[in-house]
PDB file of C-alpha atoms and ligand atoms in Angstrom:
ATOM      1  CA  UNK A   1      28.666 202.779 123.838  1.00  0.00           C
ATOM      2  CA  UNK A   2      29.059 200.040 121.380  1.00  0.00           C
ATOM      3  CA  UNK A   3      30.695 200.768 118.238  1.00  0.00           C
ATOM      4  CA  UNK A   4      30.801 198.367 115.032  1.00  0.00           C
ATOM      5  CA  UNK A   5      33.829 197.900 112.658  1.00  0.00           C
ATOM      6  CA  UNK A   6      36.604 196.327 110.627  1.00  0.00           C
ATOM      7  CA  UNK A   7      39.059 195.322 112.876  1.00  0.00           C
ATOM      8  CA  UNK A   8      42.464 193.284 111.445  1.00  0.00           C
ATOM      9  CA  UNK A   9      40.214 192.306 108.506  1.00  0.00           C
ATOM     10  CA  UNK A  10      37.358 190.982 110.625  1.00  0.00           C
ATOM     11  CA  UNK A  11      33.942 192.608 111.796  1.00  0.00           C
ATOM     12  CA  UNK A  12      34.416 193.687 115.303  1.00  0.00           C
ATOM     13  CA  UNK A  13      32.807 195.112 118.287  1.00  0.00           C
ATOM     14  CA  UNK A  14      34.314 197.387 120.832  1.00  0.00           C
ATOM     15  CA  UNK A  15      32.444 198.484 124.198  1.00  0.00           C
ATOM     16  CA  UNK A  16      33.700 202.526 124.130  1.00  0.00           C
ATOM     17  CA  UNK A  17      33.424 205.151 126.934  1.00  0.00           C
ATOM     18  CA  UNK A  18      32.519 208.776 124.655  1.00  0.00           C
ATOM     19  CA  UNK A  19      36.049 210.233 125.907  1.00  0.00           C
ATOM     20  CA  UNK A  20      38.051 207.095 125.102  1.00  0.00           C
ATOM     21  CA  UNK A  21      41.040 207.413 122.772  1.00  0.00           C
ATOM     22  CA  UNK A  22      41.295 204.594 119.892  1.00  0.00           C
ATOM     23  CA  UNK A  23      44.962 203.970 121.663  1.00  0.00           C
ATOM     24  CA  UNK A  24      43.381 203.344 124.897  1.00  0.00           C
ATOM     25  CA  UNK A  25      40.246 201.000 123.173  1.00  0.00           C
ATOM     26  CA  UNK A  26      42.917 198.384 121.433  1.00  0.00           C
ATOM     27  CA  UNK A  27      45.039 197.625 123.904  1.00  0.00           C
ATOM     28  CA  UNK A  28      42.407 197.017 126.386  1.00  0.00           C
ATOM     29  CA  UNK A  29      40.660 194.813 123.757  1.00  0.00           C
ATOM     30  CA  UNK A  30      44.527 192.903 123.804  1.00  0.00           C
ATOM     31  CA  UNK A  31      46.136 194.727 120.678  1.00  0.00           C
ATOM     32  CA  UNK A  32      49.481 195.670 122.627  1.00  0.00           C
ATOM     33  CA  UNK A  33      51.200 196.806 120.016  1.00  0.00           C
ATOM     34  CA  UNK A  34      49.329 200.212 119.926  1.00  0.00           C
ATOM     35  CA  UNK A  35      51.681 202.000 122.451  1.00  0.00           C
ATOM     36  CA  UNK A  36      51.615 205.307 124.032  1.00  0.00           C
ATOM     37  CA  UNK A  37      54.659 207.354 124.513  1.00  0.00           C
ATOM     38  CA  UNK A  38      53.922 211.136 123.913  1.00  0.00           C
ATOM     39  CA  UNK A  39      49.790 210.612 124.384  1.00  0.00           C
ATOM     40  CA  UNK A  40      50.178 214.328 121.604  1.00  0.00           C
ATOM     41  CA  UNK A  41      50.736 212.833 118.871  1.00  0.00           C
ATOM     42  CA  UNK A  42      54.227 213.861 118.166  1.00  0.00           C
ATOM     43  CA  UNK A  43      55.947 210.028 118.328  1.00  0.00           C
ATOM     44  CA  UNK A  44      54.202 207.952 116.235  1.00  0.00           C
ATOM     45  CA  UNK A  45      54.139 204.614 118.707  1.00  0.00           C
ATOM     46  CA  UNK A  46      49.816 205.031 118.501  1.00  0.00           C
ATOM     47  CA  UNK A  47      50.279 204.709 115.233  1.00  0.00           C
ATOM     48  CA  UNK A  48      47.471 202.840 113.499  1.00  0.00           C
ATOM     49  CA  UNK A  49      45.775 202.429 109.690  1.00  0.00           C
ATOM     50  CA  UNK A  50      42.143 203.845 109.395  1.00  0.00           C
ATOM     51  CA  UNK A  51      40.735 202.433 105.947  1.00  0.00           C
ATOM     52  CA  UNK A  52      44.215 201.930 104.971  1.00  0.00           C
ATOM     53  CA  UNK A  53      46.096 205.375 106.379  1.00  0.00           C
ATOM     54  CA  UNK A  54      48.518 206.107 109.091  1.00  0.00           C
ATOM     55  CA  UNK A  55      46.238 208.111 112.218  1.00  0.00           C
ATOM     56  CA  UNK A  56      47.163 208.753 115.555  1.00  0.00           C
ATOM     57  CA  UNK A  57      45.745 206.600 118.404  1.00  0.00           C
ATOM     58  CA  UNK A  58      46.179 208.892 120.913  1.00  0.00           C
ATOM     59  CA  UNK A  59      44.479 211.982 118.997  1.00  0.00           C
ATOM     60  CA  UNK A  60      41.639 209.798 117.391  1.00  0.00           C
ATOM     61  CA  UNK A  61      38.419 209.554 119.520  1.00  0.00           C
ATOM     62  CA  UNK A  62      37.317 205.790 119.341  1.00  0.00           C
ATOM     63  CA  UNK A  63      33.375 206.323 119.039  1.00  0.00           C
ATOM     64  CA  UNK A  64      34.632 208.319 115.925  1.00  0.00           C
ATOM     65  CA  UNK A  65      35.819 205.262 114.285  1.00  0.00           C
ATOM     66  CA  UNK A  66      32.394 203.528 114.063  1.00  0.00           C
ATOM     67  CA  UNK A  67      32.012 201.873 110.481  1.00  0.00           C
ATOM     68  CA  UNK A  68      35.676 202.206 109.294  1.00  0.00           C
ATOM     69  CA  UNK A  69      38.524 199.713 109.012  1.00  0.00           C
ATOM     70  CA  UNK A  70      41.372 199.874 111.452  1.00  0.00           C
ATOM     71  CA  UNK A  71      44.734 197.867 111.021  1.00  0.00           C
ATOM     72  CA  UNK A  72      47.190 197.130 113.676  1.00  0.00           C
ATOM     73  CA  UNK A  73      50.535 194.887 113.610  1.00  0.00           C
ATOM     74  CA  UNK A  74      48.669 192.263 114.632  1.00  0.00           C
ATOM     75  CA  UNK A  75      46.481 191.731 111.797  1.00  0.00           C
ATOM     76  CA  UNK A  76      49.352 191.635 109.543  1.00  0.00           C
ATOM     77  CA  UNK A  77      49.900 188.234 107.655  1.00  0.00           C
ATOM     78  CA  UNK A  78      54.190 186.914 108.826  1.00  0.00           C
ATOM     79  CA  UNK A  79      54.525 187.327 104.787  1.00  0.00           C
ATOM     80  CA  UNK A  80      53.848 191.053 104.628  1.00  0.00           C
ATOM     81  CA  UNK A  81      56.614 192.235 102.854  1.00  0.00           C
ATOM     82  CA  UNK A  82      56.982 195.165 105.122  1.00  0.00           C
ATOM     83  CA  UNK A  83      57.664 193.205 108.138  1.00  0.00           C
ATOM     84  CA  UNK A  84      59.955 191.115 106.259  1.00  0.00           C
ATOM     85  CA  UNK A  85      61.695 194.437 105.120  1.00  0.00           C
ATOM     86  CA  UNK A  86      62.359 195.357 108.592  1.00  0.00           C
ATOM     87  CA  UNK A  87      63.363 192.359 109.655  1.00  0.00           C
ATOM     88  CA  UNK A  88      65.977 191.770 107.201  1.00  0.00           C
ATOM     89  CA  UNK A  89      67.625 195.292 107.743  1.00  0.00           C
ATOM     90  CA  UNK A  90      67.472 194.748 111.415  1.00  0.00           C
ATOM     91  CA  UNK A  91      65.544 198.111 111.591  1.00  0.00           C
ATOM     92  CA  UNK A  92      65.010 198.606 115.505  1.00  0.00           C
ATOM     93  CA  UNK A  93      66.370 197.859 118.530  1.00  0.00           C
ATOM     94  CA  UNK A  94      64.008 197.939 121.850  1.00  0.00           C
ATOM     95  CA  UNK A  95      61.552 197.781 118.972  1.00  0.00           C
ATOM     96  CA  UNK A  96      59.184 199.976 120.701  1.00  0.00           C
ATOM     97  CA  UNK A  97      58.809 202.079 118.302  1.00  0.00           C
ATOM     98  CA  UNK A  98      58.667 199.684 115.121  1.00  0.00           C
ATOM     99  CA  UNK A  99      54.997 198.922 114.895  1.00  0.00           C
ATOM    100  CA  UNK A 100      53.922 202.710 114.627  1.00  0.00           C
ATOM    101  CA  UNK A 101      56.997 202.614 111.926  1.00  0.00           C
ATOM    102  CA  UNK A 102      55.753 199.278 110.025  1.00  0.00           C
ATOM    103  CA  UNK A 103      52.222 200.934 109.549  1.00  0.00           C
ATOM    104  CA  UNK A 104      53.297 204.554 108.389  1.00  0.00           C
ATOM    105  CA  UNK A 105      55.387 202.558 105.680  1.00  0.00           C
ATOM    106  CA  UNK A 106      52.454 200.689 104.591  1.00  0.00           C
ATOM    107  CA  UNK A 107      50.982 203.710 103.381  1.00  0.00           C
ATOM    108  CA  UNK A 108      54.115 204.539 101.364  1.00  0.00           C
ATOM    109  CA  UNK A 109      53.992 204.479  97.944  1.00  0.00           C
ATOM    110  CA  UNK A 110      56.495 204.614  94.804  1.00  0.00           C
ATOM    111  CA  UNK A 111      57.711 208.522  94.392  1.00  0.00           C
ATOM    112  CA  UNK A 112      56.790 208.930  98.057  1.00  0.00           C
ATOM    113  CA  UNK A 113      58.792 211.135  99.815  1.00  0.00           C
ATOM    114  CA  UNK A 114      60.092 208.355 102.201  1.00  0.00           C
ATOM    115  CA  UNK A 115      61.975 210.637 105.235  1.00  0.00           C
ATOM    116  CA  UNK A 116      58.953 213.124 105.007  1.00  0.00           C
ATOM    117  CA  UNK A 117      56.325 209.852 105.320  1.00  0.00           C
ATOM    118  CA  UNK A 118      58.055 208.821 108.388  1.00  0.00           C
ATOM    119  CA  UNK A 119      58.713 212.084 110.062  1.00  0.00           C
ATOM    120  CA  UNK A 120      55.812 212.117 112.237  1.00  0.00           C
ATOM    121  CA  UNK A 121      57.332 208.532 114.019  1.00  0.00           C
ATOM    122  CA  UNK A 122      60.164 208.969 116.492  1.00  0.00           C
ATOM    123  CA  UNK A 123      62.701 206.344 117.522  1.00  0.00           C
ATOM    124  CA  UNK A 124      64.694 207.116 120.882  1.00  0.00           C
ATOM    125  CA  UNK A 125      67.122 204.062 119.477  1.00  0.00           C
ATOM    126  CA  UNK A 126      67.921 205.939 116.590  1.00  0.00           C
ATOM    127  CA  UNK A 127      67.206 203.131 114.112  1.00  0.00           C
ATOM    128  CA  UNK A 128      66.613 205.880 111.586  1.00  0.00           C
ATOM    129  CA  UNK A 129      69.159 204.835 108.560  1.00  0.00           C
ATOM    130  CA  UNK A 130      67.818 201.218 108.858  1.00  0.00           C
ATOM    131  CA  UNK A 131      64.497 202.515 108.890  1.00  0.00           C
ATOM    132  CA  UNK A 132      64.581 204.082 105.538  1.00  0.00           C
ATOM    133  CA  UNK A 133      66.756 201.354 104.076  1.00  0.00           C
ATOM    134  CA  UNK A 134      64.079 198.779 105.041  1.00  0.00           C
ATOM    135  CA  UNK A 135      61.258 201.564 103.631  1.00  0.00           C
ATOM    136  CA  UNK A 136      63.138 201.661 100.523  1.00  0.00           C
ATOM    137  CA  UNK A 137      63.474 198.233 100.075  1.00  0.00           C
ATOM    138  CA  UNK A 138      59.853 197.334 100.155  1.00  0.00           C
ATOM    139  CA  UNK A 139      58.376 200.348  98.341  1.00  0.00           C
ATOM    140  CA  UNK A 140      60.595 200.602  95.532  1.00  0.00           C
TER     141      UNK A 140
HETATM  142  S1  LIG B   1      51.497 208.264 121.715  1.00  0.00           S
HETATM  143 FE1  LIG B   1      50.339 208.944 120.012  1.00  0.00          FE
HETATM  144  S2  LIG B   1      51.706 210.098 118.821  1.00  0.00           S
HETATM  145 FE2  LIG B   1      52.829 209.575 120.634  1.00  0.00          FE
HETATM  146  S1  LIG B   2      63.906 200.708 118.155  1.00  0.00           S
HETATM  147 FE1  LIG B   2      63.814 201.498 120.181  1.00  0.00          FE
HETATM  148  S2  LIG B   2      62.578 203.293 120.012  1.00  0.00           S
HETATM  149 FE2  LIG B   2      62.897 202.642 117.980  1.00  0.00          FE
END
């Protein structure tokens, strides 16, 4: 089926089989930076925004996502202050996991509770203190 919606800020259309996971409909539309690890949603690396929140890509049906606004790495401008935030606290180090972190922290807001925000993403590198210091950084 063909589904309409907001995709990195533009309208988009995505061909979708009815069992297909939103994970599995990005990357093969060349958004690589959706990434499965877990395929539970326990990790966090499917991690995408729908109409500006943190979902799972692996536990989020794509038909279901017909009309709403998704957000992946990609469509991030270089300047988002986010990305700079990790990037100047060197927060990752295969990196694997950071897009699934970047987007959860986008949804972060002042009074947050930061390390209960981010506890649904999982980093086998154990980036976790420059994680939060690059989450405080940018949401404070
Ligand atoms: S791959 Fe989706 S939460 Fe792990
Ligand atoms: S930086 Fe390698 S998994 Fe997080």
């Amino acid at each position: 089926m063909k589904i309409e919606l907001v995709l990195n800020g533009r309208p988009a259309a995505l061909d979708v089989r009815s069992d297909e996971m939103l994970l599995e409909a990005l990357r093969r539309s060349g958004l690589p930076s959706v990434r499965e690890t877990c395929a539970i949603g326990v990790c966090g690396a499917c991690t995408v925004l729908m109409d500006g929140e943190p979902v799972s890509g692996c536990l989020t049906l794509a038909a279901t996502v017909a009309g709403r606004e998704i957000t992946t790495v990609e469509g991030l401008d270089a300047s988002d202050p986010v990305l700079r935030a990790f990037n100047e606290a060197h927060a990752f180090q295969c990196g694997w996991c950071t897009p699934g972190f970047i987007l959860t922290a986008k949804a972060i807001r002042p009074g947050d509770d930061i390390r209960a925000a981010l506890g649904g993403n999982l980093c086998r590198c154990g980036c976790y203190v420059k994680i939060e210091e690059a989450v405080r950084a940018c949401v404070s």
